[in-house]
Short mmCIF file of C-alpha atoms in Angstrom, two decimals:
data_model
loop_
_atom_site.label_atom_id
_atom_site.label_comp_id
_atom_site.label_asym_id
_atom_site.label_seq_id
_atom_site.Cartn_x
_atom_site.Cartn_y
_atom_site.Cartn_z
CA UNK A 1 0.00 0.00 0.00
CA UNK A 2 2.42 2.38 0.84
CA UNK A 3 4.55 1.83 -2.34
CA UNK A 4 1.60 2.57 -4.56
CA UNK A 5 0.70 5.28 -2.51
CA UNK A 6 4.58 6.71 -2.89
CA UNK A 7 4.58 5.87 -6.59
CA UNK A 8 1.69 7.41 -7.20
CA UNK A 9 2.79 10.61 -5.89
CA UNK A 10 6.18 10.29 -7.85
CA UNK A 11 4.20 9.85 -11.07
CA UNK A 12 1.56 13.00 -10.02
CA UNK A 13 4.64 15.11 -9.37
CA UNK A 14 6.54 13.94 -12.36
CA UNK A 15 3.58 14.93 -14.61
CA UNK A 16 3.25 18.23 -12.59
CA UNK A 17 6.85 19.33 -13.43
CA UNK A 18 6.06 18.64 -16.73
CA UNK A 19 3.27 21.03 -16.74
CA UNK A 20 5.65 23.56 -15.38
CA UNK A 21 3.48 23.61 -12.01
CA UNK A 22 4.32 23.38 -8.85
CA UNK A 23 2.40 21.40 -6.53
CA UNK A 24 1.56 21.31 -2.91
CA UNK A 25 1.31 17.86 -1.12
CA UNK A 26 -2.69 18.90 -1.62
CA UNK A 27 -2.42 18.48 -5.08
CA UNK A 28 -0.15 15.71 -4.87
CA UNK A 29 -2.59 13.36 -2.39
CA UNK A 30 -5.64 14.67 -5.20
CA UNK A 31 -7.09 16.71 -3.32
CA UNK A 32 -7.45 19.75 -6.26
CA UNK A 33 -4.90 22.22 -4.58
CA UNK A 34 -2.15 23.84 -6.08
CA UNK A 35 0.74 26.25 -5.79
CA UNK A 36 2.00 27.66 -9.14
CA UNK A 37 5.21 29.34 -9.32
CA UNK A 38 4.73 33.08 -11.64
CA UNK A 39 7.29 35.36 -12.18
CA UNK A 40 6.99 38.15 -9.59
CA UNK A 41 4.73 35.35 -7.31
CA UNK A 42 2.79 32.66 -7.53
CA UNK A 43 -0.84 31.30 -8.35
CA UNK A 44 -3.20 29.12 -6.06
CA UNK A 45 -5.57 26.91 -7.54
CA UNK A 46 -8.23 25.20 -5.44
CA UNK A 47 -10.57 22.60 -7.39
CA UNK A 48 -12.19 21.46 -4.30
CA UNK A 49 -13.18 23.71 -0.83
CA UNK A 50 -10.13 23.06 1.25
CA UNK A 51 -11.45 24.28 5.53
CA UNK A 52 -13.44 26.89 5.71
CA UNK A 53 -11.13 29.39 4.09
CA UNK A 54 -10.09 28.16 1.22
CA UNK A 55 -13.69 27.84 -1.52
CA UNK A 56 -13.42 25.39 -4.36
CA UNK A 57 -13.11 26.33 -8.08
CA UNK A 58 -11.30 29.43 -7.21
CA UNK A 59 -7.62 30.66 -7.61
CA UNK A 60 -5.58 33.86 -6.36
CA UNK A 61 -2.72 35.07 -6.64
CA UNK A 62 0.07 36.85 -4.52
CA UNK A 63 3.19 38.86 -5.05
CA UNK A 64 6.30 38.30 -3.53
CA UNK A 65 8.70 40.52 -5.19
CA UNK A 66 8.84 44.33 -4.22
CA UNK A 67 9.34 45.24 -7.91
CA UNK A 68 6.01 47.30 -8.47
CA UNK A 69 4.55 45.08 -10.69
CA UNK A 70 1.26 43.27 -10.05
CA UNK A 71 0.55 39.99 -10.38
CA UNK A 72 -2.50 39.33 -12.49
CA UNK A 73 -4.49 35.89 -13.29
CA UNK A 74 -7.28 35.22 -15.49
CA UNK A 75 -9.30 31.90 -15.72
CA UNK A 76 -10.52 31.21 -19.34
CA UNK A 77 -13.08 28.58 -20.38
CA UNK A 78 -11.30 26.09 -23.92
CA UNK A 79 -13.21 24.73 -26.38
CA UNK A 80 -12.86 21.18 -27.79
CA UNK A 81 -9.51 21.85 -29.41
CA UNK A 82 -7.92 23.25 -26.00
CA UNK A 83 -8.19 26.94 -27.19
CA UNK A 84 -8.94 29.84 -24.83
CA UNK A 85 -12.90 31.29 -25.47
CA UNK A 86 -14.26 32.79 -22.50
CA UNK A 87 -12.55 34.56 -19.55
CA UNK A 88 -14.58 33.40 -16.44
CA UNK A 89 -12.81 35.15 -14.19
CA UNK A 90 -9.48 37.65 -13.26
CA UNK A 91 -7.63 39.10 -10.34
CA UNK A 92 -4.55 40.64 -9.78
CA UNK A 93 -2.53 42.14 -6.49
CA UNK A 94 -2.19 45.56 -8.16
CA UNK A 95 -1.68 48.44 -5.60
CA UNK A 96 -0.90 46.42 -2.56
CA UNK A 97 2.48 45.82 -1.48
CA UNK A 98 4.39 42.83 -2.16
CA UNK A 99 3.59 39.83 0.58
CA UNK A 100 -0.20 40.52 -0.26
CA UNK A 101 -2.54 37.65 -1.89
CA UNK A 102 -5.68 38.41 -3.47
CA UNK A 103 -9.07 37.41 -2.23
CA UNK A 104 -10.31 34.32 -3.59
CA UNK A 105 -12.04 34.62 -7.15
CA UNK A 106 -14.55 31.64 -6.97
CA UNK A 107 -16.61 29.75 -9.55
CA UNK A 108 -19.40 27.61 -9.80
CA UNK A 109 -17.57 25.04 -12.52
CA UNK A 110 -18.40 21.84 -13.86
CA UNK A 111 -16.58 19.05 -12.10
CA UNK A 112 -13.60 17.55 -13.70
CA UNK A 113 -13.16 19.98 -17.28
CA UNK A 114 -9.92 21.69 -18.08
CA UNK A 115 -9.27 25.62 -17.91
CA UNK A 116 -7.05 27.48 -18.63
CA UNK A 117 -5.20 29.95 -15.94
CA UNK A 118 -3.19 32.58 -17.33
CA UNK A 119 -0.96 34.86 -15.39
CA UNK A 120 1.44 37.85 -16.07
CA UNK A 121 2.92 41.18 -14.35
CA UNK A 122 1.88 44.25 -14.88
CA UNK A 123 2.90 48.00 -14.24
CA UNK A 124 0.38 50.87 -14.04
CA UNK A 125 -2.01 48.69 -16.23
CA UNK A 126 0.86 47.59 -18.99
CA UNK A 127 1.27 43.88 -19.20
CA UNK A 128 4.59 42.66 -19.35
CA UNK A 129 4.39 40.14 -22.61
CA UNK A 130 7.36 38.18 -20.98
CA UNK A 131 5.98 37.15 -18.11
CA UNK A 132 2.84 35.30 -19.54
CA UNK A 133 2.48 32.19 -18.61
CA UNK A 134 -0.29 29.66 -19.08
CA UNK A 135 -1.36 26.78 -16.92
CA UNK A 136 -4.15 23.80 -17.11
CA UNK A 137 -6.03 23.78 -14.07
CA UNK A 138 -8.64 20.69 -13.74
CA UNK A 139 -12.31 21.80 -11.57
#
């Protein structure tokens, strides 16, 4: 049991890396949390309520850096072929100091569909194009 318990986790985290996220042990025991790593901050994705503090089908996002810039996430609905159509959602840490995280943007989603979350800095409302970054979530 608890060598297909640890493998299991090695495989979850192997395909995580591959997806360029970072998970917490949440998301890693499938429990629909995780921790993405942004330029400037990172991302939280919650698929499933987590306590009494943490909703499901929400994200935020908070800033770490003391740089200026905001960090900024959007949630967009894909259609069959995986392409972005509808934003559902967006927040962003812009004019709070760095070490703040955003409330919690939550969502009444369909249970196990793919999204996209996109995130990027910003400056005094001007995205910075090389920070984008883009990032399958799962509700």
């Amino acid at each position: 049991m608890q060598s297909t318990r640890l493998t299991a986790l090695f495989v979850a985290g192997v395909a995580t890396a591959l997806c360029a996220v970072t998970a917490t042990s949440a998301s890693a025991a499938g429990l629909g949390y995780q921790v993405i790593d942004v330029p400037g901050g990172e991302a939280h994705w919650a698929a499933d309520p987590h306590g009494v503090t943490v909703p499901g089908d929400s994200f935020r996002v908070c800033d770490k850096k003391s740089d200026s810039k905001a960090v900024q996430a959007t949630l967009y609905s894909l259609d069959s072929f995986g392409h972005e159509v509808d934003a559902i959602g967006s927040i962003s840490t812009a004019g709070h100091e760095a070490g703040y995280c955003s409330a919690w943007s939550t969502h009444d989603l369909p249970e196990n569909k793919k999204w996209h979350l996109d995130t990027w800095l910003e400056k005094n409302n001007v995205l910075d194009p090389d920070t984008i970054r883009f990032h399958t979530v799962t509700s």
